[in-house]
Coordinates of C-alpha atoms in Angstrom, one line a residue:
X1 CA 62.2 128.8 15.1
X2 CA 58.3 128.4 14.9
X3 CA 58.7 128.7 11.0
X4 CA 61.3 126.0 11.0
X5 CA 59.2 123.6 13.0
X6 CA 56.2 124.3 10.8
X7 CA 58.1 123.5 7.7
X8 CA 59.7 120.5 9.3
X9 CA 56.2 119.2 10.3
X10 CA 54.8 119.8 6.8
X11 CA 57.7 117.8 5.3
X12 CA 57.4 114.8 7.5
X13 CA 53.6 114.9 7.1
X14 CA 54.2 114.3 3.4
X15 CA 56.1 111.1 4.4
X16 CA 52.8 109.5 5.3
X17 CA 52.1 108.5 1.7
X18 CA 55.3 106.3 1.7
X19 CA 53.5 103.5 3.6
X20 CA 50.5 103.7 1.3
X21 CA 52.9 103.6 -1.7
X22 CA 54.4 100.3 -0.4
X23 CA 51.0 98.7 0.4
X24 CA 49.0 99.9 -2.7
X25 CA 51.9 99.1 -5.1
X26 CA 52.0 95.5 -3.6
X27 CA 48.3 94.9 -3.6
X28 CA 47.4 96.4 -6.9
X29 CA 50.4 95.2 -9.0
X30 CA 51.9 92.2 -7.4
X31 CA 49.3 90.4 -5.4
X32 CA 46.7 91.3 -8.2
X33 CA 48.9 89.7 -10.8
X34 CA 49.6 86.6 -8.7
X35 CA 45.9 86.0 -8.2
X36 CA 45.1 86.2 -11.9
X37 CA 48.1 84.5 -13.4
X38 CA 49.6 82.2 -10.8
X39 CA 46.4 81.4 -8.7
X40 CA 44.2 81.3 -11.9
X41 CA 41.4 83.3 -10.3
X42 CA 39.0 84.9 -12.8
X43 CA 40.0 88.6 -13.4
X44 CA 36.4 89.6 -12.5
X45 CA 36.9 88.1 -9.0
X46 CA 40.6 89.1 -8.5
X47 CA 40.0 92.8 -9.5
X48 CA 36.7 92.8 -7.7
X49 CA 38.6 91.9 -4.6
X50 CA 41.1 94.6 -5.2
X51 CA 38.2 97.1 -5.7
X52 CA 36.6 96.2 -2.4
X53 CA 39.0 98.7 -0.8
X54 CA 36.8 101.5 -2.3
X55 CA 33.4 100.0 -1.6
X56 CA 33.1 101.4 1.9
X57 CA 33.8 104.9 0.7
X58 CA 31.0 104.6 -1.8
X59 CA 28.7 103.6 1.2
X60 CA 29.7 106.8 3.0
X61 CA 32.7 105.9 5.1
X62 CA 34.7 108.9 3.6
X63 CA 32.0 111.4 4.3
X64 CA 31.4 109.9 7.8
X65 CA 35.1 110.0 8.6
X66 CA 35.5 113.5 7.4
X67 CA 32.5 114.7 9.2
X68 CA 33.5 112.8 12.4
X69 CA 36.9 114.4 12.4
X70 CA 35.3 117.8 12.0
X71 CA 32.9 117.3 14.9
X72 CA 34.5 115.1 17.5
X73 CA 38.1 115.3 18.7
X74 CA 39.8 112.4 20.6
X75 CA 42.1 113.3 23.4
X76 CA 42.1 116.9 22.0
X77 CA 43.1 116.0 18.4
X78 CA 40.7 116.2 15.5
X79 CA 42.6 114.4 12.7
X80 CA 45.5 112.4 14.0
X81 CA 43.6 109.7 15.8
X82 CA 41.5 108.9 12.8
X83 CA 44.6 108.8 10.6
X84 CA 46.2 106.2 13.1
X85 CA 43.0 104.1 13.4
X86 CA 42.9 103.8 9.6
X87 CA 46.6 103.1 9.2
X88 CA 46.7 100.2 11.8
X89 CA 43.6 98.7 10.1
X90 CA 45.4 98.9 6.7
X91 CA 48.5 97.3 8.0
X92 CA 47.0 94.3 9.8
X93 CA 44.9 93.4 6.8
X94 CA 47.7 94.0 4.4
X95 CA 50.0 91.5 6.2
X96 CA 47.2 88.8 6.2
X97 CA 46.3 89.2 2.5
X98 CA 48.8 87.1 0.7
X99 CA 48.4 84.1 3.1
X100 CA 44.6 84.3 2.7
X101 CA 44.9 84.5 -1.1
X102 CA 46.5 81.0 -1.1
X103 CA 43.7 79.7 0.9
X104 CA 41.2 80.5 -2.0
X105 CA 40.3 77.2 -3.8
X106 CA 38.4 78.8 -6.6
X107 CA 39.6 77.9 -10.2
X108 CA 38.8 80.1 -13.1
X109 CA 38.2 77.1 -15.4
X110 CA 34.7 75.8 -16.0
X111 CA 31.4 77.3 -16.8
X112 CA 30.1 80.6 -15.4
X113 CA 27.5 78.8 -13.2
X114 CA 30.1 76.5 -11.8
X115 CA 32.4 79.3 -11.0
X116 CA 29.6 81.3 -9.2
X117 CA 28.6 78.2 -7.1
X118 CA 32.3 77.5 -6.3
X119 CA 32.8 81.2 -5.3
X120 CA 29.8 81.2 -2.9
X121 CA 31.1 78.2 -1.1
X122 CA 34.7 79.0 -0.9
X123 CA 35.6 79.9 2.7
X124 CA 39.0 81.2 1.7
X125 CA 37.4 83.7 -0.8
X126 CA 35.0 85.0 1.9
X127 CA 38.0 85.3 4.3
X128 CA 40.0 87.3 1.7
X129 CA 36.9 89.5 1.0
X130 CA 36.7 90.4 4.7
X131 CA 40.4 91.2 4.7
X132 CA 40.1 93.6 1.7
X133 CA 37.1 95.2 3.4
X134 CA 39.1 95.9 6.5
X135 CA 41.9 97.3 4.3
X136 CA 39.4 99.5 2.5
X137 CA 38.0 100.8 5.8
X138 CA 41.4 101.7 7.0
X139 CA 42.4 103.3 3.7
X140 CA 39.3 105.5 3.5
X141 CA 39.4 106.7 7.2
X142 CA 43.2 107.4 7.2
X143 CA 43.4 109.2 3.8
X144 CA 40.2 111.4 4.5
X145 CA 41.6 112.5 7.9
X146 CA 45.1 113.0 6.3
X147 CA 43.9 115.2 3.5
X148 CA 41.7 117.2 5.9
X149 CA 44.8 117.7 8.0
X150 CA 46.7 119.1 5.1
X151 CA 43.8 121.4 4.2
X152 CA 43.8 122.5 7.8
X153 CA 47.5 123.3 8.0
X154 CA 48.7 124.3 4.6
X155 CA 48.2 127.7 3.0
X156 CA 46.2 127.6 -0.1
X157 CA 49.2 128.7 -2.3
X158 CA 51.3 125.9 -1.0
X159 CA 48.6 123.1 -1.3
X160 CA 49.8 122.2 -4.8
X161 CA 53.4 121.8 -3.6
X162 CA 52.4 119.6 -0.7
X163 CA 50.1 117.5 -2.8
X164 CA 52.7 117.1 -5.4
X165 CA 55.4 116.2 -2.9
X166 CA 53.1 113.8 -1.0
X167 CA 51.9 111.9 -4.2
X168 CA 55.5 112.0 -5.6
X169 CA 56.7 110.2 -2.5
X170 CA 53.9 107.6 -2.8
X171 CA 54.7 106.9 -6.5
X172 CA 58.4 106.8 -5.8
X173 CA 58.0 104.4 -3.0
X174 CA 55.8 102.2 -5.1
X175 CA 58.4 102.2 -7.8
X176 CA 61.3 101.4 -5.6
X177 CA 59.5 98.9 -3.5
X178 CA 58.1 97.1 -6.5
X179 CA 61.5 96.9 -8.2
X180 CA 63.1 95.6 -5.1
X181 CA 60.3 93.1 -4.6
X182 CA 60.7 92.0 -8.3
X183 CA 64.4 91.3 -7.6
X184 CA 63.5 89.4 -4.4
X185 CA 60.7 87.4 -6.1
X186 CA 62.9 86.3 -9.1
X187 CA 62.8 83.0 -7.2
X188 CA 59.0 83.1 -6.6
X189 CA 57.5 81.2 -3.6
X190 CA 54.3 81.9 -1.6
X191 CA 56.5 82.1 1.5
X192 CA 58.6 84.9 -0.1
X193 CA 55.4 86.7 -1.0
X194 CA 54.2 86.6 2.6
X195 CA 57.6 87.8 3.9
X196 CA 57.4 90.8 1.6
X197 CA 54.0 91.7 3.0
X198 CA 55.1 91.4 6.7
X199 CA 58.3 93.6 6.1
X200 CA 56.3 96.1 4.0
X201 CA 53.7 96.4 6.7
X202 CA 56.2 97.1 9.4
X203 CA 57.9 99.7 7.3
X204 CA 54.6 101.4 6.5
X205 CA 53.8 101.6 10.2
X206 CA 57.1 103.2 11.1
X207 CA 56.8 105.8 8.4
X208 CA 53.1 106.5 9.4
X209 CA 54.0 107.1 13.0
X210 CA 57.0 109.3 12.1
X211 CA 54.9 111.3 9.7
X212 CA 51.7 112.2 11.9
X213 CA 52.7 112.0 15.5
X214 CA 53.2 115.4 16.9
X215 CA 52.2 117.4 13.8
X216 CA 48.7 118.4 15.0
X217 CA 48.6 120.6 18.1
X218 CA 46.3 119.4 20.9
X219 CA 43.2 121.5 21.4
X220 CA 44.5 123.7 18.6
X221 CA 42.0 126.4 17.4
X222 CA 41.1 126.2 13.8
X223 CA 42.3 129.2 11.8
X224 CA 39.8 131.7 10.5
X225 CA 38.2 130.5 7.3
X226 CA 39.8 127.1 7.6
X227 CA 36.8 125.3 8.9
X228 CA 33.1 126.2 9.3
X229 CA 29.9 124.6 10.4
X230 CA 30.0 120.8 9.9
X231 CA 26.9 118.7 8.9
X232 CA 26.0 115.0 9.3
X233 CA 26.1 112.5 6.5
X234 CA 22.4 112.6 5.7
X235 CA 22.6 116.3 5.1
X236 CA 25.8 116.0 3.1
X237 CA 23.9 113.8 0.7
X238 CA 21.2 116.3 0.5
X239 CA 23.6 119.0 -0.1
X240 CA 25.3 117.1 -3.0
X241 CA 21.9 116.2 -4.6
X242 CA 20.5 119.8 -4.4
X243 CA 23.6 121.7 -5.4
X244 CA 24.3 121.6 -9.3
X245 CA 27.9 122.9 -9.0
X246 CA 28.7 120.5 -6.3
X247 CA 27.2 117.7 -8.3
X248 CA 29.1 118.8 -11.5
X249 CA 32.5 118.9 -9.6
X250 CA 31.8 115.4 -8.1
X251 CA 31.1 114.1 -11.6
X252 CA 34.3 115.7 -12.8
X253 CA 36.2 114.1 -10.1
X254 CA 34.6 110.7 -10.9
X255 CA 35.4 110.8 -14.6
X256 CA 38.9 112.1 -14.1
X257 CA 39.8 109.6 -11.4
X258 CA 38.3 106.8 -13.5
X259 CA 40.6 107.8 -16.3
X260 CA 43.7 108.0 -14.1
X261 CA 43.2 104.8 -12.1
X262 CA 41.3 102.1 -14.0
X263 CA 44.6 101.0 -15.6
X264 CA 46.6 100.5 -12.4
X265 CA 45.3 96.9 -11.7
X266 CA 45.7 95.7 -15.2
X267 CA 49.2 96.7 -16.4
X268 CA 51.0 93.7 -14.8
X269 CA 48.4 91.2 -16.0
X270 CA 48.6 92.8 -19.3
X271 CA 52.3 92.3 -19.5
X272 CA 51.9 88.6 -18.3
X273 CA 49.1 87.6 -20.7
X274 CA 50.0 89.7 -23.8
X275 CA 53.8 89.8 -23.7
X276 CA 54.5 86.6 -21.6
X277 CA 56.4 88.3 -18.9
X278 CA 57.4 86.6 -15.6
X279 CA 56.5 88.1 -12.1
X280 CA 59.9 89.8 -11.8
X281 CA 59.8 91.2 -15.3
X282 CA 56.3 92.9 -15.0
X283 CA 57.2 94.2 -11.6
X284 CA 60.4 95.8 -12.8
X285 CA 58.9 97.2 -16.0
X286 CA 55.5 98.8 -15.6
X287 CA 55.8 100.6 -12.2
X288 CA 59.4 101.8 -12.6
X289 CA 58.9 103.1 -16.2
X290 CA 55.4 104.4 -16.4
X291 CA 55.3 105.2 -12.6
X292 CA 58.8 106.8 -12.8
X293 CA 57.7 109.1 -15.6
X294 CA 54.5 109.9 -13.7
X295 CA 56.6 110.7 -10.6
X296 CA 58.7 113.3 -12.5
X297 CA 55.7 115.0 -13.9
X298 CA 53.8 114.9 -10.7
X299 CA 56.7 116.8 -9.1
X300 CA 57.2 119.2 -12.0
X301 CA 53.4 119.9 -12.2
X302 CA 53.0 120.4 -8.5
X303 CA 55.6 123.1 -8.4
X304 CA 54.3 124.9 -11.6
X305 CA 50.6 124.8 -10.7
X306 CA 50.7 128.3 -9.2
X307 CA 51.9 129.6 -12.6
X308 CA 50.1 127.5 -15.1
X309 CA 46.9 126.8 -13.1
X310 CA 45.1 123.6 -12.3
X311 CA 42.9 123.7 -15.4
X312 CA 45.9 123.9 -17.9
X313 CA 47.6 121.1 -15.9
X314 CA 44.6 118.9 -16.2
X315 CA 44.2 119.5 -19.9
X316 CA 47.9 118.7 -20.4
X317 CA 47.6 115.5 -18.6
X318 CA 44.4 114.4 -20.3
X319 CA 45.9 114.8 -23.8
X320 CA 49.1 112.9 -23.0
X321 CA 47.1 110.2 -21.0
X322 CA 44.7 109.6 -24.0
X323 CA 47.5 109.5 -26.5
X324 CA 49.6 107.3 -24.3
X325 CA 46.9 104.6 -24.0
X326 CA 46.4 104.7 -27.7
X327 CA 50.1 103.9 -28.1
X328 CA 49.9 101.2 -25.6
X329 CA 47.1 99.5 -27.6
X330 CA 49.2 99.8 -30.7
X331 CA 52.3 98.4 -29.0
X332 CA 50.2 95.4 -27.7
X333 CA 48.9 94.5 -31.2
X334 CA 52.4 94.9 -32.7
X335 CA 53.8 92.9 -29.8
X336 CA 56.7 95.4 -29.8
X337 CA 58.4 95.9 -26.4
X338 CA 60.5 98.9 -27.4
X339 CA 57.3 100.7 -28.7
X340 CA 55.6 99.6 -25.4
X341 CA 58.3 101.4 -23.4
X342 CA 57.8 104.7 -25.4
X343 CA 54.0 104.3 -24.8
X344 CA 54.4 103.9 -21.1
X345 CA 56.6 107.1 -20.9
X346 CA 54.0 109.2 -22.8
X347 CA 51.1 107.7 -20.5
X348 CA 53.2 108.5 -17.4
X349 CA 53.5 112.1 -18.4
X350 CA 49.7 112.4 -18.7
X351 CA 49.0 110.5 -15.5
X352 CA 51.5 112.7 -13.5
X353 CA 50.2 116.0 -14.7
X354 CA 46.6 115.1 -14.5
X355 CA 46.7 113.5 -11.1
X356 CA 48.4 116.5 -9.3
X357 CA 46.2 119.0 -11.1
X358 CA 43.0 117.2 -10.2
X359 CA 44.0 116.4 -6.6
X360 CA 45.0 120.1 -6.0
X361 CA 41.7 121.2 -7.5
X362 CA 39.9 118.9 -5.1
X363 CA 41.7 120.3 -2.1
X364 CA 40.9 123.8 -3.1
X365 CA 37.2 123.1 -3.6
X366 CA 36.2 122.9 0.0
X367 CA 34.6 126.3 0.6
X368 CA 36.1 126.4 4.1
X369 CA 34.7 122.9 5.0
X370 CA 37.6 120.7 4.4
X371 CA 36.3 117.6 6.3
X372 CA 32.9 117.3 4.7
X373 CA 33.8 118.3 1.2
X374 CA 37.0 116.1 1.1
X375 CA 34.7 113.3 2.2
X376 CA 32.3 114.1 -0.7
X377 CA 35.1 114.4 -3.3
X378 CA 36.8 111.2 -1.8
X379 CA 33.5 109.3 -2.2
X380 CA 33.3 110.3 -5.9
X381 CA 36.9 109.3 -6.2
X382 CA 36.4 105.9 -4.6
X383 CA 33.3 105.2 -6.7
X384 CA 35.4 105.9 -9.8
X385 CA 38.2 103.6 -8.6
X386 CA 35.8 100.9 -7.5
X387 CA 34.0 100.9 -10.9
X388 CA 37.3 101.3 -12.8
X389 CA 38.9 98.3 -11.1
X390 CA 35.8 96.1 -11.0
X391 CA 34.8 96.8 -14.6
X392 CA 38.3 96.2 -15.8
X393 CA 38.0 92.6 -14.6
X394 CA 34.5 92.1 -16.1
X395 CA 35.6 93.6 -19.5
X396 CA 38.7 91.5 -19.5
X397 CA 36.8 88.2 -18.9
X398 CA 33.9 89.0 -21.2
X399 CA 36.0 90.1 -24.1
X400 CA 38.4 87.2 -23.8
X401 CA 35.5 84.8 -23.3
X402 CA 34.0 85.8 -26.7
X403 CA 37.2 86.5 -28.6
X404 CA 39.8 84.2 -27.1
X405 CA 42.3 87.0 -27.6
X406 CA 44.0 88.6 -24.5
X407 CA 45.1 91.8 -26.5
X408 CA 41.5 92.6 -27.5
X409 CA 40.5 92.3 -23.9
X410 CA 43.0 94.8 -22.6
X411 CA 42.5 97.0 -25.6
X412 CA 38.9 97.4 -24.6
X413 CA 39.9 98.6 -21.1
X414 CA 42.5 101.1 -22.5
X415 CA 39.9 102.5 -25.0
X416 CA 37.5 103.1 -22.1
X417 CA 40.1 105.2 -20.4
X418 CA 40.8 107.2 -23.6
X419 CA 37.0 108.0 -23.6
X420 CA 37.2 109.0 -19.9
X421 CA 40.0 111.5 -20.5
X422 CA 38.2 113.0 -23.4
X423 CA 34.9 113.4 -21.3
X424 CA 37.0 114.9 -18.5
X425 CA 38.3 117.6 -20.8
X426 CA 34.9 118.4 -22.0
X427 CA 33.5 118.8 -18.5
X428 CA 36.4 120.9 -17.2
X429 CA 35.4 124.2 -18.7
X430 CA 32.2 124.2 -16.9
X431 CA 33.8 123.7 -13.4
X432 CA 33.8 127.1 -11.5
X433 CA 35.3 127.5 -8.1
X434 CA 33.5 130.9 -7.6
X435 CA 30.1 129.4 -8.5
X436 CA 30.7 126.5 -6.2
X437 CA 31.7 128.6 -3.2
X438 CA 28.7 130.9 -3.7
X439 CA 26.3 127.9 -4.0
X440 CA 27.9 126.3 -0.9
X441 CA 27.5 129.2 1.3
X442 CA 23.8 129.6 0.3
X443 CA 23.1 125.9 0.7
X444 CA 24.9 125.7 4.0
X445 CA 22.9 128.7 5.3
X446 CA 19.7 126.9 4.2
X447 CA 20.7 123.7 6.1
X448 CA 21.6 125.7 9.2
X449 CA 18.4 127.6 9.1
X450 CA 16.4 124.4 8.7
X451 CA 18.3 122.8 11.6
X452 CA 17.5 125.7 13.9
X453 CA 13.9 125.8 12.9
X454 CA 13.6 122.0 13.4

């Protein structure tokens, strides 16, 4: 019976990502496209707003949240309260975002100087920025505590399966919700967009509560080897800076996540500006086709990782990802919809295999300190997503400004991702879990000794 409840709790714990699949799919695909194409915001500003959800992680919120959940329980629970605080913050800001977007009065037309001055004085833009920052705070706190909870509860040999199932549910949810939203928004109005956010927020809350409440036992003792001495944020930064293997893996996570996620905010605008698709068309094409393929290969890779290994899984994903983005560039220049569909499938294969492999590798590289290292890896991940999303907007605007060609602008973004996949493959052979764990043990002993002496 105990085994049954353990499996049941792990299954429902994986449901947590359903809510984030709904919210992130809406924000990064639909609301993003609406801001660029329908509200005529410069891509630099629209994608900059989207990337604000990662900014707080760069400033240390992930490390802070991971460390806090290691050191301080709330009502006897170490992870669950932080997950719920983050979830509620996300949902409230998510529901407010579409209405706030329509309060922005900034127009992308005009000179750069006029756009900058208009942005600085736009109250609606400042309000939307605060909303995205709150969303980012909730996202970083909730996901850091959630991954730490998985690392606490799941045996190492099963982490790949849980990570695969969890991310599969998130992608599947984004696909289904985006397709359904696309059908609903065939008659597009701001009011309908707001209704979608309100319903999506409530559904996300329901799944989040079902997923995490009661999974963690109150005042539960941590299993042997699952968690060790925790350190504050300032020491975590010193640990990162003074540990070559830790720094190397943080860089690997950074470049891999950049390759995987920089595209996610530009696919729908790409379809709108290069192929002339409507909101309902882009919503029903990119996420269902590329995301659907990604979903299948996330699931397959997650269950095969114990046999093929995370390194082979990452290599496989990198190759298909690089080739896929090359095909997307070719399809755009040819303006060939059928070829674009093939390219999206190839890209989805790469994204699915690489994402599960890298996330599983990240979960395994904790040296028995899941909270602090998940915070460090999560910070590197968020920095990559922040730079990927924001730089995509800058590149799109700059290349289009000088060339007047939307396809050249998006080709530059996709080419950058091909480079990132290549660099990731070159760094991967130098990543060693054994060297990392040995170095971590030595460095932590040094920090503990220094703390006792001080």
